[in-house]
mmCIF file of C-alpha atoms in Angstrom:
data_model
loop_
_atom_site.group_PDB
_atom_site.id
_atom_site.type_symbol
_atom_site.label_atom_id
_atom_site.label_comp_id
_atom_site.label_asym_id
_atom_site.label_seq_id
_atom_site.Cartn_x
_atom_site.Cartn_y
_atom_site.Cartn_z
ATOM 1 C CA ALA A 1 13.406 5.637 0.740
ATOM 2 C CA PHE A 2 17.074 5.585 0.437
ATOM 3 C CA SER A 3 16.920 1.933 -0.917
ATOM 4 C CA MET A 4 14.935 2.633 -3.700
ATOM 5 C CA VAL A 5 17.529 5.376 -4.867
ATOM 6 C CA LEU A 6 20.085 2.531 -4.717
ATOM 7 C CA ALA A 7 17.363 0.412 -6.417
ATOM 8 C CA GLY A 8 16.887 2.565 -9.399
ATOM 9 C CA ASP A 9 14.716 1.866 -11.890
ATOM 10 C CA ILE A 10 12.255 -0.731 -11.113
ATOM 11 C CA ARG A 11 11.264 -2.844 -13.998
ATOM 12 C CA ARG A 12 8.474 -5.378 -12.529
ATOM 13 C CA LYS A 13 6.143 -2.609 -10.832
ATOM 14 C CA ALA A 14 3.359 -5.205 -10.507
ATOM 15 C CA LEU A 15 5.037 -7.398 -8.316
ATOM 16 C CA VAL A 16 6.482 -4.643 -6.156
ATOM 17 C CA LEU A 17 2.811 -3.349 -5.368
ATOM 18 C CA ALA A 18 1.697 -7.191 -4.975
ATOM 19 C CA VAL A 19 4.724 -7.867 -2.624
ATOM 20 C CA GLY A 20 4.559 -4.614 -1.035
ATOM 21 C CA ALA A 21 0.791 -4.946 -0.478
ATOM 22 C CA VAL A 22 1.351 -8.695 1.292
ATOM 23 C CA LEU A 23 3.955 -7.667 3.217
ATOM 24 C CA TRP A 24 2.330 -4.441 4.742
ATOM 25 C CA GLY A 25 -1.016 -6.602 5.407
ATOM 26 C CA ALA A 26 1.125 -9.831 6.687
ATOM 27 C CA GLY A 27 3.356 -6.937 9.225
ATOM 28 C CA MET A 28 -0.155 -5.344 10.411
ATOM 29 C CA VAL A 29 -1.721 -8.937 11.107
ATOM 30 C CA ALA A 30 1.438 -10.289 12.685
ATOM 31 C CA PHE A 31 1.565 -7.035 15.027
ATOM 32 C CA ALA A 32 -1.988 -7.924 15.960
ATOM 33 C CA PHE A 33 -1.091 -11.159 17.601
ATOM 34 C CA SER A 34 2.827 -10.202 18.683
ATOM 35 C CA ARG A 35 3.107 -10.186 22.484
ATOM 36 C CA ASN A 36 7.242 -10.422 21.711
ATOM 37 C CA PHE A 37 8.453 -6.643 21.613
ATOM 38 C CA ALA A 38 11.186 -8.078 19.235
ATOM 39 C CA LEU A 39 8.613 -9.743 16.873
ATOM 40 C CA SER A 40 6.573 -6.091 17.439
ATOM 41 C CA MET A 41 9.598 -4.209 16.364
ATOM 42 C CA ALA A 42 10.222 -6.436 13.269
ATOM 43 C CA CYS A 43 6.675 -5.998 12.089
ATOM 44 C CA VAL A 44 6.641 -2.023 12.572
ATOM 45 C CA PHE A 45 9.768 -2.089 10.874
ATOM 46 C CA VAL A 46 8.709 -4.087 7.931
ATOM 47 C CA MET A 47 5.471 -1.832 8.096
ATOM 48 C CA GLY A 48 7.613 1.062 7.903
ATOM 49 C CA PHE A 49 9.883 -0.065 5.070
ATOM 50 C CA VAL A 50 6.960 -1.217 2.535
ATOM 51 C CA PRO A 51 5.222 2.270 2.068
ATOM 52 C CA PRO A 52 7.858 4.206 0.208
ATOM 53 C CA TRP A 53 8.563 1.496 -2.098
ATOM 54 C CA TYR A 54 4.702 0.970 -2.528
ATOM 55 C CA GLY A 55 3.740 4.668 -2.778
ATOM 56 C CA THR A 56 6.345 5.553 -4.880
ATOM 57 C CA VAL A 57 5.701 3.048 -7.351
ATOM 58 C CA TYR A 58 1.676 3.432 -7.284
ATOM 59 C CA ARG A 59 2.241 7.157 -8.143
ATOM 60 C CA THR A 60 4.475 6.159 -10.718
ATOM 61 C CA VAL A 61 2.257 3.454 -12.167
ATOM 62 C CA LEU A 62 -0.688 6.482 -12.035
ATOM 63 C CA GLN A 63 1.354 8.439 -14.163
ATOM 64 C CA LEU A 64 2.410 5.769 -16.815
ATOM 65 C CA ALA A 65 -1.162 4.997 -16.974
ATOM 66 C CA ALA A 66 -2.859 8.553 -17.484
ATOM 67 C CA ASP A 67 -2.577 10.163 -20.744
ATOM 68 C CA GLU A 68 -0.259 13.068 -21.018
ATOM 69 C CA ASP A 69 -2.710 15.693 -21.100
ATOM 70 C CA MET A 70 -4.957 14.219 -18.229
ATOM 71 C CA ARG A 71 -1.661 13.402 -15.632
ATOM 72 C CA GLY A 72 -2.007 16.536 -13.583
ATOM 73 C CA ARG A 73 -5.813 15.535 -13.292
ATOM 74 C CA VAL A 74 -5.183 12.324 -12.086
ATOM 75 C CA MET A 75 -2.484 13.406 -9.780
ATOM 76 C CA SER A 76 -4.857 15.794 -8.417
ATOM 77 C CA ILE A 77 -7.437 12.815 -7.553
ATOM 78 C CA TRP A 78 -4.878 10.892 -6.238
ATOM 79 C CA ALA A 79 -3.828 13.685 -3.862
ATOM 80 C CA ILE A 80 -7.726 14.226 -2.618
ATOM 81 C CA SER A 81 -8.429 10.537 -2.293
ATOM 82 C CA ASN A 82 -5.104 10.233 -0.382
ATOM 83 C CA GLN A 83 -6.481 13.038 2.171
ATOM 84 C CA MET A 84 -8.956 10.860 2.660
ATOM 85 C CA ILE A 85 -6.719 8.221 4.613
ATOM 86 C CA THR A 86 -7.688 9.974 7.917
ATOM 87 C CA LEU A 87 -10.943 8.415 7.789
ATOM 88 C CA GLY A 88 -9.743 4.662 7.754
ATOM 89 C CA TRP A 89 -8.702 5.775 11.315
ATOM 90 C CA LEU A 90 -12.066 6.602 12.477
ATOM 91 C CA LEU A 91 -12.911 3.228 10.864
ATOM 92 C CA GLY A 92 -10.643 1.467 12.594
ATOM 93 C CA GLY A 93 -11.732 2.880 15.856
ATOM 94 C CA VAL A 94 -15.049 1.859 14.872
ATOM 95 C CA LEU A 95 -13.709 -1.727 14.250
ATOM 96 C CA ALA A 96 -11.323 -1.642 17.324
ATOM 97 C CA THR A 97 -14.458 -0.571 19.657
ATOM 98 C CA ALA A 98 -16.882 -3.336 18.265
ATOM 99 C CA PHE A 99 -14.503 -6.095 17.892
ATOM 100 C CA GLY A 100 -11.166 -5.365 19.713
ATOM 101 C CA ASN A 101 -7.799 -4.024 18.593
ATOM 102 C CA GLU A 102 -6.301 -7.332 17.260
ATOM 103 C CA ALA A 103 -9.567 -8.156 14.934
ATOM 104 C CA ALA A 104 -9.224 -4.436 13.780
ATOM 105 C CA LEU A 105 -5.755 -4.757 12.740
ATOM 106 C CA VAL A 106 -6.266 -8.372 10.981
ATOM 107 C CA ILE A 107 -9.370 -7.057 9.254
ATOM 108 C CA GLY A 108 -7.036 -4.072 8.014
ATOM 109 C CA GLY A 109 -4.250 -5.839 7.031
ATOM 110 C CA VAL A 110 -6.034 -8.400 5.107
ATOM 111 C CA VAL A 111 -8.707 -6.219 3.443
ATOM 112 C CA PHE A 112 -5.300 -3.634 2.153
ATOM 113 C CA ALA A 113 -3.677 -6.780 0.918
ATOM 114 C CA GLY A 114 -6.969 -8.495 -0.776
ATOM 115 C CA PHE A 115 -8.045 -5.250 -2.301
ATOM 116 C CA ASN A 116 -4.584 -4.764 -4.131
ATOM 117 C CA LEU A 117 -4.024 -8.160 -4.808
ATOM 118 C CA LEU A 118 -7.420 -8.201 -6.443
ATOM 119 C CA ALA A 119 -6.763 -4.926 -8.342
ATOM 120 C CA LEU A 120 -3.698 -6.320 -9.723
ATOM 121 C CA ALA A 121 -5.302 -9.728 -10.553
ATOM 122 C CA ARG A 122 -8.533 -8.196 -12.307
ATOM 123 C CA SER A 123 -6.693 -5.222 -14.461
ATOM 124 C CA LYS A 124 -4.810 -6.247 -17.346
ATOM 125 C CA PRO A 125 -3.679 -2.768 -18.346
ATOM 126 C CA LEU A 126 -2.492 -2.151 -14.738
ATOM 127 C CA ARG A 127 -0.242 -5.423 -14.923
ATOM 128 C CA GLU A 128 1.015 -4.237 -18.491
ATOM 129 C CA ILE A 129 2.075 -1.141 -17.401
ATOM 130 C CA ALA A 130 3.743 -2.097 -14.267
#
């Protein structure tokens, strides 16, 4: 998070979102197949470094996209949806039980990166704001 303070205003927010999604997803996929402690720690480091950048830029873009009189409502919906993350743990457990730990991690990483890239590619207003 301190690196964001040093970076200041980020002009290419869509790029940060895309790179963050790909790095986090790739970190999860690499972690799934890693049998080396140093590589596993590198993957966990990347997956820990990305969320402050991604999350802060994501919330900034949400606020920039919302009309001023709707900003509070938009962020309330975001807060509610953010609490649903724990359902992902349930889904991950189901996937791990059905297909194995590695497959669950790969599916999670690919789906996360894929949906983010698809949203950025399909949403011209999002790319313009970001």
